[in-house]
Structures are given as C-alpha cells and as structure tokens.
CSV table of C-alpha atoms and ligand atoms in Angstrom, one decimal:
chain,number,residue,atom,x,y,z
A,6,MET,CA,-59.4,-43.5,-14.6
A,7,GLY,CA,-58.6,-41.6,-17.8
A,8,LYS,CA,-56.8,-43.0,-20.7
A,9,ASP,CA,-53.7,-41.1,-19.9
A,10,SER,CA,-53.3,-42.8,-16.5
A,11,LYS,CA,-53.9,-46.3,-17.8
A,12,THR,CA,-50.9,-48.5,-17.5
A,13,LEU,CA,-49.4,-50.2,-20.5
A,14,CYS,CA,-50.2,-53.5,-18.9
A,15,LYS,CA,-53.9,-52.8,-19.4
A,16,TRP,CA,-53.8,-52.0,-23.1
A,17,ASP,CA,-55.6,-54.4,-25.2
A,18,LYS,CA,-54.6,-55.3,-28.7
A,19,ASP,CA,-56.8,-52.7,-30.3
A,20,GLU,CA,-55.4,-49.9,-28.1
A,21,ILE,CA,-51.9,-51.1,-29.0
A,22,LYS,CA,-52.8,-50.9,-32.7
A,23,ASP,CA,-54.5,-47.5,-32.3
A,24,ASN,CA,-51.7,-46.0,-30.2
A,25,LEU,CA,-48.6,-47.5,-31.8
A,26,LYS,CA,-46.8,-44.2,-32.0
A,27,GLU,CA,-47.3,-43.6,-28.2
A,28,LEU,CA,-46.4,-47.2,-27.4
A,29,LYS,CA,-43.1,-46.8,-29.2
A,30,LYS,CA,-42.2,-43.9,-27.0
A,31,ILE,CA,-43.2,-45.7,-23.9
A,32,VAL,CA,-41.1,-48.8,-24.6
A,33,ALA,CA,-38.1,-47.0,-26.1
A,34,GLU,CA,-35.1,-47.2,-23.8
A,35,PRO,CA,-36.8,-49.3,-21.1
A,36,ARG,CA,-35.8,-48.8,-17.5
A,37,TYR,CA,-38.5,-50.8,-15.8
A,38,VAL,CA,-40.1,-54.3,-16.3
A,39,CYS,CA,-43.5,-55.4,-15.0
A,40,LYS,CA,-43.1,-58.3,-12.6
A,41,LYS,CA,-46.7,-59.4,-13.3
A,42,CYS,CA,-47.0,-58.9,-17.1
A,43,GLY,CA,-43.5,-59.0,-18.4
A,44,ARG,CA,-43.8,-55.7,-20.2
A,45,ALA,CA,-41.1,-53.1,-20.2
A,46,ALA,CA,-41.4,-49.3,-20.2
A,47,LYS,CA,-39.3,-46.2,-19.8
A,48,LYS,CA,-41.3,-45.0,-16.8
A,49,GLU,CA,-42.6,-47.0,-13.9
A,50,GLU,CA,-46.0,-45.3,-14.1
A,51,HIS,CA,-46.7,-47.3,-17.2
A,52,LEU,CA,-46.5,-50.6,-15.4
A,53,CYS,CA,-48.7,-52.2,-12.7
A,54,LYS,CA,-45.8,-54.0,-10.9
A,55,PRO,CA,-42.7,-52.1,-11.9
A,56,GLU,CA,-39.2,-53.4,-11.1
A,57,PRO,CA,-36.1,-51.5,-12.1
A,58,LEU,CA,-34.2,-53.3,-14.9
A,59,ASP,CA,-30.7,-52.4,-13.7
A,60,LYS,CA,-31.0,-54.3,-10.5
B,106,ZN,ZN1,-48.2,-55.2,-15.4
C-alpha cells in the first residue's frame, strides 16, 4: 500500500507533522467521520470506517 492510499486514520504523529499542509486539505470542510477513530475528512477514502456526517 503506497502512502497516497493510506487512510488518515493510520497516520502517526510524525506523518501528521510532516504532512500538515495535506492534512489541512483533507480535514477542511469535513463530510465524513470515522466511526472507529473519530477522525473527520472531506472524502471517505481517507477514513477506515467512514460515516456521512449529514445523517
Ligand atoms: Zn478510522
């Protein structure tokens, strides 16, 4: 699995720090929340157990 397909859920704190610019894009205007990890993202592909926010 390449870095591009890794879900936000699996980022560790160093990856968050190193990819802060990308992270800001992913979490801007969140449409989905992860039922497992409690993280939010704009696209469901970034989360391991995505659930639409507007439900
Ligand atoms: Zn998750």
